[in-house]
Amino acid sequence: MSTIQSYITKHKDRFINELIELLKIPSVSADSNYKNAVLKTAEAVKISLENAGCSSVEICQTKGHPIVYGEKIIHPHLPTVLVYGHYDVQPPDPLDLWHSPPFEPVIKTSVKYPEGAIFARGASDDKGQMYMHVKAMEYMTANDQLPCNVKFMIEGEEEIGSPSLSVFVKNNRKKLKNDIILISDTGMIANTTPSITTGLRGLSYVEVEVTGPNRDLHSGLYGGAVANPINILSKMIASLHDANNHITIPGFYDKVEELSEIERAEMAKAPFDLEDYKKALNIDAVYGEAGYSTHERTSIRPTLDVNGIWGGYTGEGAKTVIASKAFAKISMRLVPHQDWEEITQLFTDYFKSIAPKGIKVNVIPHHGGQGYVTPLDHIGYQAASKAYQKTFGKTPIPQRSGGSIPIVSLFEKELQSKTILMGFGLDSNAIHSPNEHFGIWNYLKGIETIPFFYKYFTELSQ
Ligand code: BES
Ligand code: MN
Ligand code: MN
């Protein structure tokens, strides 16, 4: 029997190389051109779970990309941990901003990463973090250290809103029965300040289409006499925030929970350096809702952001034209108690109501999900906290994140289980951006910490 530390030391290079092989497969779920690569990734994940000691692993076909499911049941009376992760990745564009190709992983060392960081799309979100669980499983089964039952459910559609997984979960409640769900798909404050994610924001994602005249028009012959969809769309979007950066949609804040001053003071204790934050983004000021700190704006407050906007002529040179249509994609991040379907409806009604005559508005809802909060008195949280104390030598700070994993609230509803979010990434990992990376130290620390979660969770369950 070896300890997890000695096992990592011995197998470190292989652990890194296996992850690099997985990162080479471009599993972009949003783009159908990558369909085969997504499938190939599912097959690679399946093999890795078999090699890690799962006794039955299957590729579950869906209407979309497949779900990889594997398990090892050692005794029906022992607790069961369900590990969730995703093997799909965000599209890598804009490609020209990458310093090395997104699907040709490279390891670079720097002052921040003396042990090196792997640069590739999916390195942190979520292949690298998902694979920590596979390697932790390998350690536990190879060294007779697995204290409980394990189920793995690794999907290929997280980045497009998990459309097939929600059906799969509803149809497989018994198969997925568990005592706790464990996910590494978030971040922590810093390598010297471990934290556990205790909340995720909900999400409503919509696309809007604004139509004016029935065809593109000469901007001289018609300009000034008809509503220009791009001008109008810009105005409508601008009016969604007031001078204090509050969202103007009627009813939007009705269910938002206001934290007490004590809770806000507790939150403000988490280490955060505004100067470093600005420096890292090369901005000279932050911007947001009046009356709230940066940390509050990205965790306990809801937001509305345009993610993309287009229309008219964007090619080389100039073309004098009034476009017939203008479009935008808009995301709203929600906080606990806000219902994403209700918010989508409020947005739709309001957005239609502010359009002037002569303009038609179409709102297409994409995907969404509810927010999530982990209670700190849950044994799953306590087990995770003990695991971090063991491997980081520090008590982790509970912290709500601004990101969303909509399927987590569905797990709670359909499977009646809580989720523990043990993220080992950093905000600076550039997930969804060019040059995404994941520190090798973080990767190995995750592998080291996970088996302790299993140990303490099993102990606390008895
Ligand atoms: N892993 C992220 C979410 C995340 C990252 C949460 C960091 C907390 C900290 C996940 O893959 C993701 O990108 N989610 C999407 C939503 C999804 C429906 C496309 C998001 O948050 O934009
Ligand atoms: Mn993710
Ligand atoms: Mn993501």
Tab-separated table of C-alpha atoms and ligand atoms in Angstrom:
chain	number	residue	atom	x	y	z
A	1	MET	CA	0.000	0.000	0.000
A	2	SER	CA	1.305	3.440	-0.820
A	3	THR	CA	0.052	6.754	0.502
A	4	ILE	CA	-1.578	9.127	-1.929
A	5	GLN	CA	1.504	11.374	-1.808
A	6	SER	CA	3.909	8.595	-2.708
A	7	TYR	CA	1.536	7.279	-5.383
A	8	ILE	CA	1.411	10.742	-6.983
A	9	THR	CA	5.183	11.117	-6.852
A	10	LYS	CA	5.579	7.760	-8.562
A	11	HIS	CA	2.919	8.261	-11.261
A	12	LYS	CA	3.002	12.030	-11.725
A	13	ASP	CA	4.402	12.046	-15.269
A	14	ARG	CA	1.871	9.487	-16.433
A	15	PHE	CA	-0.975	11.447	-14.802
A	16	ILE	CA	0.108	14.554	-16.705
A	17	ASN	CA	0.599	12.735	-19.991
A	18	GLU	CA	-2.784	11.056	-19.817
A	19	LEU	CA	-4.457	14.428	-19.285
A	20	ILE	CA	-2.521	15.882	-22.207
A	21	GLU	CA	-3.813	13.078	-24.473
A	22	LEU	CA	-7.392	13.836	-23.391
A	23	LEU	CA	-6.905	17.555	-24.041
A	24	LYS	CA	-5.787	16.853	-27.605
A	25	ILE	CA	-9.282	15.720	-28.594
A	26	PRO	CA	-11.340	18.808	-29.532
A	27	SER	CA	-14.626	17.997	-27.780
A	28	VAL	CA	-16.457	21.239	-28.596
A	29	SER	CA	-20.081	20.434	-27.811
A	30	ALA	CA	-21.598	23.582	-29.320
A	31	ASP	CA	-20.301	22.976	-32.840
A	32	SER	CA	-21.611	19.977	-34.821
A	33	ASN	CA	-18.376	19.878	-36.846
A	34	TYR	CA	-16.743	18.396	-33.746
A	35	LYS	CA	-19.322	15.641	-33.231
A	36	ASN	CA	-16.845	12.812	-33.859
A	37	ALA	CA	-14.248	14.338	-31.572
A	38	VAL	CA	-16.854	14.587	-28.819
A	39	LEU	CA	-17.650	10.891	-29.289
A	40	LYS	CA	-13.960	10.006	-29.310
A	41	THR	CA	-13.532	11.862	-26.027
A	42	ALA	CA	-16.410	9.917	-24.471
A	43	GLU	CA	-14.671	6.690	-25.496
A	44	ALA	CA	-11.383	7.858	-23.995
A	45	VAL	CA	-13.154	8.745	-20.729
A	46	LYS	CA	-14.806	5.313	-20.700
A	47	ILE	CA	-11.447	3.556	-21.044
A	48	SER	CA	-9.934	5.740	-18.330
A	49	LEU	CA	-12.717	4.819	-15.904
A	50	GLU	CA	-12.236	1.124	-16.660
A	51	ASN	CA	-8.514	1.478	-16.056
A	52	ALA	CA	-9.209	3.311	-12.803
A	53	GLY	CA	-11.094	0.323	-11.455
A	54	CYS	CA	-14.748	0.963	-12.216
A	55	SER	CA	-16.428	-2.408	-12.601
A	56	SER	CA	-19.005	-1.401	-15.172
A	57	VAL	CA	-18.662	1.494	-17.548
A	58	GLU	CA	-21.033	2.357	-20.343
A	59	ILE	CA	-21.506	5.026	-22.958
A	60	CYS	CA	-25.132	6.103	-22.705
A	61	GLN	CA	-26.457	7.459	-25.980
A	62	THR	CA	-28.720	10.483	-25.848
A	63	LYS	CA	-30.388	12.753	-28.381
A	64	GLY	CA	-27.191	14.779	-28.231
A	65	HIS	CA	-23.709	13.878	-27.041
A	66	PRO	CA	-23.307	10.729	-24.942
A	67	ILE	CA	-22.967	10.444	-21.176
A	68	VAL	CA	-20.244	8.219	-19.748
A	69	TYR	CA	-21.454	6.294	-16.716
A	70	GLY	CA	-19.350	4.016	-14.538
A	71	GLU	CA	-19.577	2.642	-11.038
A	72	LYS	CA	-17.961	0.516	-8.411
A	73	ILE	CA	-20.308	-0.767	-5.761
A	74	ILE	CA	-18.420	-2.407	-2.934
A	75	HIS	CA	-21.244	-2.834	-0.430
A	76	PRO	CA	-24.902	-1.777	-0.538
A	77	HIS	CA	-24.766	-0.541	3.058
A	78	LEU	CA	-21.885	1.817	2.484
A	79	PRO	CA	-22.482	5.403	1.360
A	80	THR	CA	-22.354	6.247	-2.340
A	81	VAL	CA	-20.529	9.220	-3.840
A	82	LEU	CA	-21.704	10.336	-7.280
A	83	VAL	CA	-18.988	12.163	-9.191
A	84	TYR	CA	-20.199	14.500	-11.913
A	85	GLY	CA	-17.999	16.237	-14.471
A	86	HIS	CA	-18.014	17.197	-18.125
A	87	TYR	CA	-15.711	16.180	-20.950
A	88	ASP	CA	-17.005	18.782	-23.426
A	89	VAL	CA	-15.307	22.153	-23.826
A	90	GLN	CA	-16.132	25.660	-24.992
A	91	PRO	CA	-15.324	26.671	-28.587
A	92	PRO	CA	-11.702	27.834	-28.699
A	93	ASP	CA	-12.149	31.030	-30.719
A	94	PRO	CA	-10.721	33.641	-31.176
A	95	LEU	CA	-7.873	31.397	-32.307
A	96	ASP	CA	-5.396	34.153	-33.107
A	97	LEU	CA	-5.232	35.163	-29.444
A	98	TRP	CA	-3.885	31.771	-28.350
A	99	HIS	CA	-0.117	31.640	-27.829
A	100	SER	CA	-0.190	27.931	-28.716
A	101	PRO	CA	-2.955	25.989	-30.495
A	102	PRO	CA	-5.873	25.167	-28.139
A	103	PHE	CA	-5.782	21.432	-28.813
A	104	GLU	CA	-2.002	21.033	-28.757
A	105	PRO	CA	-1.391	21.175	-24.999
A	106	VAL	CA	1.895	22.656	-23.795
A	107	ILE	CA	3.364	22.933	-20.308
A	108	LYS	CA	4.811	26.313	-19.406
A	109	THR	CA	6.491	27.305	-16.167
A	110	SER	CA	6.375	30.823	-14.769
A	111	VAL	CA	6.717	32.674	-11.461
A	112	LYS	CA	3.076	31.910	-10.761
A	113	TYR	CA	3.437	28.273	-11.822
A	114	PRO	CA	6.858	26.979	-10.760
A	115	GLU	CA	5.573	23.407	-11.275
A	116	GLY	CA	4.176	24.393	-14.668
A	117	ALA	CA	0.703	24.859	-16.077
A	118	ILE	CA	-0.934	22.993	-18.950
A	119	PHE	CA	-2.269	25.341	-21.628
A	120	ALA	CA	-5.162	23.929	-23.672
A	121	ARG	CA	-8.912	24.370	-24.068
A	122	GLY	CA	-10.540	22.337	-21.298
A	123	ALA	CA	-7.390	22.161	-19.149
A	124	SER	CA	-9.270	23.602	-16.161
A	125	ASP	CA	-12.893	23.521	-17.434
A	126	ASP	CA	-13.367	20.687	-17.036
A	127	LYS	CA	-11.185	17.893	-18.395
A	128	GLY	CA	-8.318	18.558	-15.980
A	129	GLN	CA	-10.565	18.802	-12.953
A	130	MET	CA	-12.730	15.843	-14.000
A	131	TYR	CA	-9.635	13.717	-14.571
A	132	MET	CA	-8.381	14.385	-11.017
A	133	HIS	CA	-11.317	12.243	-9.892
A	134	VAL	CA	-10.384	9.462	-12.296
A	135	LYS	CA	-6.826	9.422	-10.953
A	136	ALA	CA	-7.976	9.616	-7.328
A	137	MET	CA	-10.187	6.597	-8.084
A	138	GLU	CA	-7.221	4.779	-9.603
A	139	TYR	CA	-5.227	5.360	-6.429
A	140	MET	CA	-8.029	4.198	-4.172
A	141	THR	CA	-8.799	0.983	-6.073
A	142	ALA	CA	-5.134	0.097	-6.701
A	143	ASN	CA	-4.281	0.495	-3.005
A	144	ASP	CA	-7.372	-0.916	-1.391
A	145	GLN	CA	-8.322	2.541	-0.130
A	146	LEU	CA	-11.817	2.909	-1.566
A	147	PRO	CA	-14.036	3.238	1.533
A	148	CYS	CA	-17.454	3.490	-0.135
A	149	ASN	CA	-19.390	3.079	-3.384
A	150	VAL	CA	-18.697	5.349	-6.318
A	151	LYS	CA	-20.688	6.330	-9.373
A	152	PHE	CA	-19.264	8.464	-12.166
A	153	MET	CA	-21.436	10.455	-14.546
A	154	ILE	CA	-19.401	12.462	-17.042
A	155	GLU	CA	-21.407	14.334	-19.640
A	156	GLY	CA	-20.612	15.941	-22.980
A	157	GLU	CA	-23.122	18.795	-23.047
A	158	GLU	CA	-22.457	20.932	-19.965
A	159	GLU	CA	-21.261	23.887	-21.999
A	160	ILE	CA	-24.531	23.922	-23.959
A	161	GLY	CA	-26.817	23.685	-20.935
A	162	SER	CA	-26.984	19.898	-20.332
A	163	PRO	CA	-30.143	19.292	-22.431
A	164	SER	CA	-29.740	15.496	-22.524
A	165	LEU	CA	-28.473	15.047	-18.987
A	166	SER	CA	-31.649	16.464	-17.477
A	167	VAL	CA	-33.649	13.782	-19.329
A	168	PHE	CA	-31.130	11.101	-18.326
A	169	VAL	CA	-31.326	12.075	-14.650
A	170	LYS	CA	-35.135	12.032	-14.638
A	171	ASN	CA	-35.155	8.591	-16.308
A	172	ASN	CA	-32.449	7.029	-14.132
A	173	ARG	CA	-33.204	8.109	-10.585
A	174	LYS	CA	-32.588	4.647	-9.165
A	175	LYS	CA	-29.346	4.029	-11.011
A	176	LEU	CA	-28.036	7.423	-9.883
A	177	LYS	CA	-29.124	7.073	-6.246
A	178	ASN	CA	-26.388	8.470	-4.017
A	179	ASP	CA	-25.618	10.070	-0.666
A	180	ILE	CA	-23.600	12.986	-1.964
A	181	ILE	CA	-22.642	14.458	-5.323
A	182	LEU	CA	-19.049	15.566	-5.775
A	183	ILE	CA	-17.994	18.010	-8.488
A	184	SER	CA	-14.715	19.695	-9.366
A	185	ASP	CA	-15.756	22.295	-11.930
A	186	THR	CA	-15.254	25.557	-10.029
A	187	GLY	CA	-12.317	27.411	-8.548
A	188	MET	CA	-10.685	28.368	-5.282
A	189	ILE	CA	-9.366	31.696	-3.993
A	190	ALA	CA	-5.635	30.958	-4.277
A	191	ASN	CA	-3.239	28.048	-3.858
A	192	THR	CA	-2.344	29.429	-0.428
A	193	THR	CA	-6.005	30.227	0.384
A	194	PRO	CA	-8.081	27.138	-0.226
A	195	SER	CA	-11.831	27.641	-0.502
A	196	ILE	CA	-14.880	25.525	-1.181
A	197	THR	CA	-17.582	26.810	-3.514
A	198	THR	CA	-20.823	27.003	-1.536
A	199	GLY	CA	-23.045	28.629	-4.113
A	200	LEU	CA	-23.596	28.894	-7.842
A	201	ARG	CA	-25.653	31.478	-9.657
A	202	GLY	CA	-28.640	30.560	-11.764
A	203	LEU	CA	-28.824	31.516	-15.401
A	204	SER	CA	-31.254	32.651	-18.039
A	205	TYR	CA	-29.797	32.891	-21.533
A	206	VAL	CA	-31.801	34.502	-24.290
A	207	GLU	CA	-31.324	35.673	-27.849
A	208	VAL	CA	-33.175	38.681	-29.186
A	209	GLU	CA	-34.016	39.506	-32.776
A	210	VAL	CA	-35.127	43.025	-33.659
A	211	THR	CA	-36.676	43.528	-37.104
A	212	GLY	CA	-37.368	46.822	-38.854
A	213	PRO	CA	-37.942	47.139	-42.607
A	214	ASN	CA	-38.395	43.985	-44.674
A	215	ARG	CA	-34.993	44.368	-46.383
A	216	ASP	CA	-31.669	46.121	-45.954
A	217	LEU	CA	-32.026	49.742	-47.096
A	218	HIS	CA	-29.799	52.459	-48.550
A	219	SER	CA	-28.844	54.505	-45.488
A	220	GLY	CA	-29.040	57.734	-47.473
A	221	LEU	CA	-32.374	57.186	-49.180
A	222	TYR	CA	-34.144	55.827	-46.081
A	223	GLY	CA	-31.890	56.941	-43.196
A	224	GLY	CA	-33.729	59.131	-40.689
A	225	ALA	CA	-37.170	58.002	-41.805
A	226	VAL	CA	-37.397	54.438	-40.507
A	227	ALA	CA	-36.417	52.832	-37.230
A	228	ASN	CA	-32.904	51.420	-37.626
A	229	PRO	CA	-32.904	48.002	-35.882
A	230	ILE	CA	-29.277	48.353	-34.750
A	231	ASN	CA	-29.837	51.835	-33.283
A	232	ILE	CA	-33.015	50.635	-31.606
A	233	LEU	CA	-31.490	47.437	-30.243
A	234	SER	CA	-28.606	49.459	-28.756
A	235	LYS	CA	-31.056	51.829	-27.096
A	236	MET	CA	-33.189	49.007	-25.746
A	237	ILE	CA	-30.167	47.212	-24.327
A	238	ALA	CA	-28.811	50.410	-22.780
A	239	SER	CA	-32.118	50.997	-21.041
A	240	LEU	CA	-31.927	47.650	-19.237
A	241	HIS	CA	-29.669	49.254	-16.592
A	242	ASP	CA	-30.283	52.554	-14.805
A	243	ALA	CA	-27.687	55.099	-13.702
A	244	ASN	CA	-26.893	52.990	-10.614
A	245	ASN	CA	-26.480	49.891	-12.742
A	246	HIS	CA	-29.623	48.358	-11.344
A	247	ILE	CA	-31.517	46.210	-13.818
A	248	THR	CA	-34.738	47.969	-14.881
A	249	ILE	CA	-36.898	44.941	-15.710
A	250	PRO	CA	-39.994	45.229	-13.475
A	251	GLY	CA	-40.065	42.451	-10.870
A	252	PHE	CA	-36.482	41.361	-11.585
A	253	TYR	CA	-35.328	41.820	-7.977
A	254	ASP	CA	-38.553	40.729	-6.265
A	255	LYS	CA	-37.205	37.394	-5.025
A	256	VAL	CA	-33.581	38.390	-4.523
A	257	GLU	CA	-32.508	37.687	-0.996
A	258	GLU	CA	-30.848	40.658	0.739
A	259	LEU	CA	-28.021	39.496	2.951
A	260	SER	CA	-27.851	40.808	6.503
A	261	GLU	CA	-25.038	43.178	7.439
A	262	ILE	CA	-23.533	40.346	9.502
A	263	GLU	CA	-23.491	38.022	6.482
A	264	ARG	CA	-22.013	40.770	4.317
A	265	ALA	CA	-19.331	41.462	6.905
A	266	GLU	CA	-18.542	37.730	6.991
A	267	MET	CA	-18.234	37.691	3.194
A	268	ALA	CA	-15.983	40.733	3.203
A	269	LYS	CA	-13.427	38.789	5.257
A	270	ALA	CA	-12.489	36.626	2.266
A	271	PRO	CA	-9.158	37.849	0.967
A	272	PHE	CA	-9.587	40.045	-2.101
A	273	ASP	CA	-7.234	42.687	-3.438
A	274	LEU	CA	-8.969	45.191	-5.723
A	275	GLU	CA	-5.669	46.559	-7.022
A	276	ASP	CA	-4.495	43.078	-8.066
A	277	TYR	CA	-7.878	42.423	-9.635
A	278	LYS	CA	-7.701	45.574	-11.758
A	279	LYS	CA	-4.096	44.913	-12.658
A	280	ALA	CA	-4.807	41.375	-13.827
A	281	LEU	CA	-7.501	42.692	-16.191
A	282	ASN	CA	-5.620	45.857	-17.196
A	283	ILE	CA	-8.509	48.126	-16.213
A	284	ASP	CA	-8.247	51.306	-14.184
A	285	ALA	CA	-11.619	50.965	-12.468
A	286	VAL	CA	-14.227	48.352	-11.715
A	287	TYR	CA	-17.845	48.915	-12.694
A	288	GLY	CA	-21.135	47.611	-11.401
A	289	GLU	CA	-24.205	47.905	-9.260
A	290	ALA	CA	-24.058	50.809	-6.808
A	291	GLY	CA	-23.868	49.870	-3.148
A	292	TYR	CA	-22.147	46.494	-3.571
A	293	SER	CA	-18.540	45.367	-3.502
A	294	THR	CA	-16.886	43.590	-6.432
A	295	HIS	CA	-17.097	40.308	-4.600
A	296	GLU	CA	-20.799	40.847	-3.884
A	297	ARG	CA	-21.469	41.853	-7.483
A	298	THR	CA	-20.061	38.537	-8.689
A	299	SER	CA	-21.732	36.262	-6.166
A	300	ILE	CA	-24.848	37.423	-4.314
A	301	ARG	CA	-26.228	39.898	-6.881
A	302	PRO	CA	-27.944	39.094	-10.174
A	303	THR	CA	-26.645	40.538	-13.453
A	304	LEU	CA	-27.588	41.111	-17.074
A	305	ASP	CA	-24.893	41.091	-19.743
A	306	VAL	CA	-24.829	41.178	-23.506
A	307	ASN	CA	-22.657	38.267	-24.660
A	308	GLY	CA	-22.775	39.038	-28.360
A	309	ILE	CA	-24.337	41.594	-30.679
A	310	TRP	CA	-24.480	41.695	-34.431
A	311	GLY	CA	-26.221	42.991	-37.505
A	312	GLY	CA	-25.558	45.061	-40.605
A	313	TYR	CA	-22.310	45.364	-42.457
A	314	THR	CA	-19.134	44.291	-40.660
A	315	GLY	CA	-16.932	43.420	-43.611
A	316	GLU	CA	-13.969	45.347	-44.989
A	317	GLY	CA	-14.392	49.023	-45.806
A	318	ALA	CA	-17.750	50.782	-45.687
A	319	LYS	CA	-21.193	49.916	-46.972
A	320	THR	CA	-23.974	52.456	-46.485
A	321	VAL	CA	-26.822	50.309	-45.319
A	322	ILE	CA	-29.610	50.141	-42.751
A	323	ALA	CA	-29.923	46.509	-41.788
A	324	SER	CA	-33.331	44.899	-41.683
A	325	LYS	CA	-32.439	43.015	-38.499
A	326	ALA	CA	-30.204	43.233	-35.438
A	327	PHE	CA	-29.469	40.518	-32.888
A	328	ALA	CA	-28.003	40.040	-29.442
A	329	LYS	CA	-27.341	37.223	-27.020
A	330	ILE	CA	-27.952	38.099	-23.398
A	331	SER	CA	-27.180	36.228	-20.196
A	332	MET	CA	-28.733	36.944	-16.834
A	333	ARG	CA	-26.993	35.498	-13.779
A	334	LEU	CA	-29.463	34.805	-11.021
A	335	VAL	CA	-29.241	34.284	-7.286
A	336	PRO	CA	-31.057	31.782	-5.058
A	337	HIS	CA	-34.890	32.084	-5.087
A	338	GLN	CA	-34.994	33.759	-8.491
A	339	ASP	CA	-36.698	31.335	-10.845
A	340	TRP	CA	-35.024	31.264	-14.245
A	341	GLU	CA	-38.192	30.574	-16.203
A	342	GLU	CA	-39.998	33.411	-14.460
A	343	ILE	CA	-37.076	35.765	-15.119
A	344	THR	CA	-37.008	34.722	-18.776
A	345	GLN	CA	-40.704	35.643	-18.994
A	346	LEU	CA	-40.182	38.984	-17.228
A	347	PHE	CA	-37.355	39.793	-19.613
A	348	THR	CA	-39.397	38.806	-22.661
A	349	ASP	CA	-42.431	40.863	-21.686
A	350	TYR	CA	-40.384	43.910	-20.786
A	351	PHE	CA	-38.111	43.764	-23.807
A	352	LYS	CA	-41.102	43.593	-26.127
A	353	SER	CA	-42.802	46.441	-24.277
A	354	ILE	CA	-39.918	48.886	-24.753
A	355	ALA	CA	-39.699	48.507	-28.528
A	356	PRO	CA	-40.942	51.527	-30.460
A	357	LYS	CA	-43.584	51.270	-33.173
A	358	GLY	CA	-42.147	50.114	-36.466
A	359	ILE	CA	-40.009	47.427	-34.796
A	360	LYS	CA	-40.820	43.765	-34.231
A	361	VAL	CA	-39.119	41.919	-31.387
A	362	ASN	CA	-38.597	38.206	-31.060
A	363	VAL	CA	-37.070	36.710	-27.896
A	364	ILE	CA	-35.704	33.185	-28.141
A	365	PRO	CA	-34.934	31.576	-24.775
A	366	HIS	CA	-31.867	29.323	-24.921
A	367	HIS	CA	-31.105	27.566	-21.678
A	368	GLY	CA	-31.131	28.256	-18.017
A	369	GLY	CA	-31.157	26.866	-14.549
A	370	GLN	CA	-31.596	27.704	-10.917
A	371	GLY	CA	-28.896	28.799	-8.518
A	372	TYR	CA	-27.600	26.556	-5.769
A	373	VAL	CA	-26.370	26.852	-2.176
A	374	THR	CA	-24.534	24.238	-0.077
A	375	PRO	CA	-25.377	24.292	3.636
A	376	LEU	CA	-22.215	24.511	5.743
A	377	ASP	CA	-23.588	22.138	8.376
A	378	HIS	CA	-23.934	19.279	5.879
A	379	ILE	CA	-21.600	16.309	6.485
A	380	GLY	CA	-20.516	16.542	2.871
A	381	TYR	CA	-19.227	20.072	3.472
A	382	GLN	CA	-17.564	19.014	6.693
A	383	ALA	CA	-15.874	16.064	4.998
A	384	ALA	CA	-14.582	18.339	2.244
A	385	SER	CA	-13.378	20.896	4.777
A	386	LYS	CA	-11.456	18.195	6.681
A	387	ALA	CA	-9.931	16.926	3.441
A	388	TYR	CA	-8.572	20.398	2.582
A	389	GLN	CA	-7.268	20.833	6.139
A	390	LYS	CA	-5.374	17.584	5.687
A	391	THR	CA	-3.730	18.431	2.357
A	392	PHE	CA	-3.481	22.252	2.448
A	393	GLY	CA	-2.897	22.534	6.190
A	394	LYS	CA	-5.574	25.250	6.329
A	395	THR	CA	-9.314	25.402	6.872
A	396	PRO	CA	-10.914	26.252	3.514
A	397	ILE	CA	-13.041	29.379	3.245
A	398	PRO	CA	-16.629	28.876	2.080
A	399	GLN	CA	-17.275	31.096	-0.932
A	400	ARG	CA	-20.152	31.560	-3.357
A	401	SER	CA	-19.177	31.668	-7.009
A	402	GLY	CA	-20.535	33.798	-9.821
A	403	GLY	CA	-20.569	30.939	-12.327
A	404	SER	CA	-23.356	28.491	-13.025
A	405	ILE	CA	-23.699	24.734	-13.255
A	406	PRO	CA	-27.454	24.573	-13.799
A	407	ILE	CA	-27.643	20.802	-13.512
A	408	VAL	CA	-26.724	20.992	-9.806
A	409	SER	CA	-30.141	22.314	-8.778
A	410	LEU	CA	-31.771	19.660	-10.955
A	411	PHE	CA	-29.749	16.986	-9.111
A	412	GLU	CA	-31.149	18.304	-5.852
A	413	LYS	CA	-34.701	18.256	-7.181
A	414	GLU	CA	-34.594	14.870	-8.914
A	415	LEU	CA	-32.129	12.926	-6.773
A	416	GLN	CA	-32.689	14.674	-3.432
A	417	SER	CA	-28.991	14.994	-2.836
A	418	LYS	CA	-26.683	17.847	-2.065
A	419	THR	CA	-23.614	18.680	-4.109
A	420	ILE	CA	-20.153	19.500	-2.803
A	421	LEU	CA	-18.153	21.725	-5.125
A	422	MET	CA	-14.460	20.983	-4.629
A	423	GLY	CA	-12.943	23.198	-7.308
A	424	PHE	CA	-9.172	23.394	-7.665
A	425	GLY	CA	-8.993	25.920	-10.520
A	426	LEU	CA	-8.217	29.618	-10.198
A	427	ASP	CA	-10.186	32.559	-11.622
A	428	SER	CA	-7.059	33.434	-13.573
A	429	ASN	CA	-7.172	30.090	-15.441
A	430	ALA	CA	-8.841	31.857	-18.394
A	431	ILE	CA	-11.659	29.330	-18.727
A	432	HIS	CA	-13.777	30.049	-21.835
A	433	SER	CA	-11.005	32.472	-22.943
A	434	PRO	CA	-7.911	32.111	-25.100
A	435	ASN	CA	-4.937	30.494	-23.302
A	436	GLU	CA	-6.961	28.510	-20.804
A	437	HIS	CA	-4.633	26.691	-18.438
A	438	PHE	CA	-4.522	24.591	-15.294
A	439	GLY	CA	-1.651	24.511	-12.820
A	440	ILE	CA	0.041	21.146	-12.436
A	441	TRP	CA	0.255	21.870	-8.708
A	442	ASN	CA	-3.532	22.300	-8.653
A	443	TYR	CA	-4.077	19.127	-10.670
A	444	LEU	CA	-1.950	17.047	-8.319
A	445	LYS	CA	-3.356	18.740	-5.202
A	446	GLY	CA	-6.836	17.827	-6.359
A	447	ILE	CA	-5.818	14.193	-6.834
A	448	GLU	CA	-4.292	14.243	-3.350
A	449	THR	CA	-7.307	15.840	-1.636
A	450	ILE	CA	-10.146	13.821	-3.198
A	451	PRO	CA	-9.395	10.440	-1.511
A	452	PHE	CA	-9.564	12.191	1.880
A	453	PHE	CA	-13.037	13.422	1.035
A	454	TYR	CA	-14.127	9.815	0.486
A	455	LYS	CA	-12.506	8.752	3.744
A	456	TYR	CA	-14.034	11.505	5.894
A	457	PHE	CA	-17.418	11.368	4.203
A	458	THR	CA	-17.643	7.630	4.857
A	459	GLU	CA	-16.552	8.133	8.478
A	460	LEU	CA	-19.016	10.973	9.075
A	461	SER	CA	-21.826	8.939	7.496
A	462	GLN	CA	-21.567	6.207	10.116
B	1	BES	N1	-17.351	25.164	-14.882
B	1	BES	C1	-18.160	26.227	-15.359
B	1	BES	C2	-18.892	26.983	-14.272
B	1	BES	C3	-18.061	27.623	-13.200
B	1	BES	C4	-16.746	27.998	-13.400
B	1	BES	C5	-18.643	27.852	-11.975
B	1	BES	C6	-16.014	28.587	-12.382
B	1	BES	C7	-17.925	28.442	-10.962
B	1	BES	C8	-16.605	28.796	-11.174
B	1	BES	C9	-19.164	25.647	-16.357
B	1	BES	O1	-18.533	24.803	-17.283
B	1	BES	C10	-19.750	26.764	-17.158
B	1	BES	O2	-19.051	27.361	-17.923
B	1	BES	N2	-21.030	27.038	-16.985
B	1	BES	C11	-21.702	27.991	-17.798
B	1	BES	C12	-23.164	27.728	-17.853
B	1	BES	C13	-23.544	26.685	-18.872
B	1	BES	C14	-25.044	26.471	-18.868
B	1	BES	C15	-23.080	27.040	-20.249
B	1	BES	C16	-21.492	29.377	-17.254
B	1	BES	O3	-21.353	29.577	-16.032
B	1	BES	O4	-21.463	30.282	-18.081
B	2	MN	MN	-17.266	23.514	-16.361
B	3	MN	MN	-17.537	26.116	-18.792
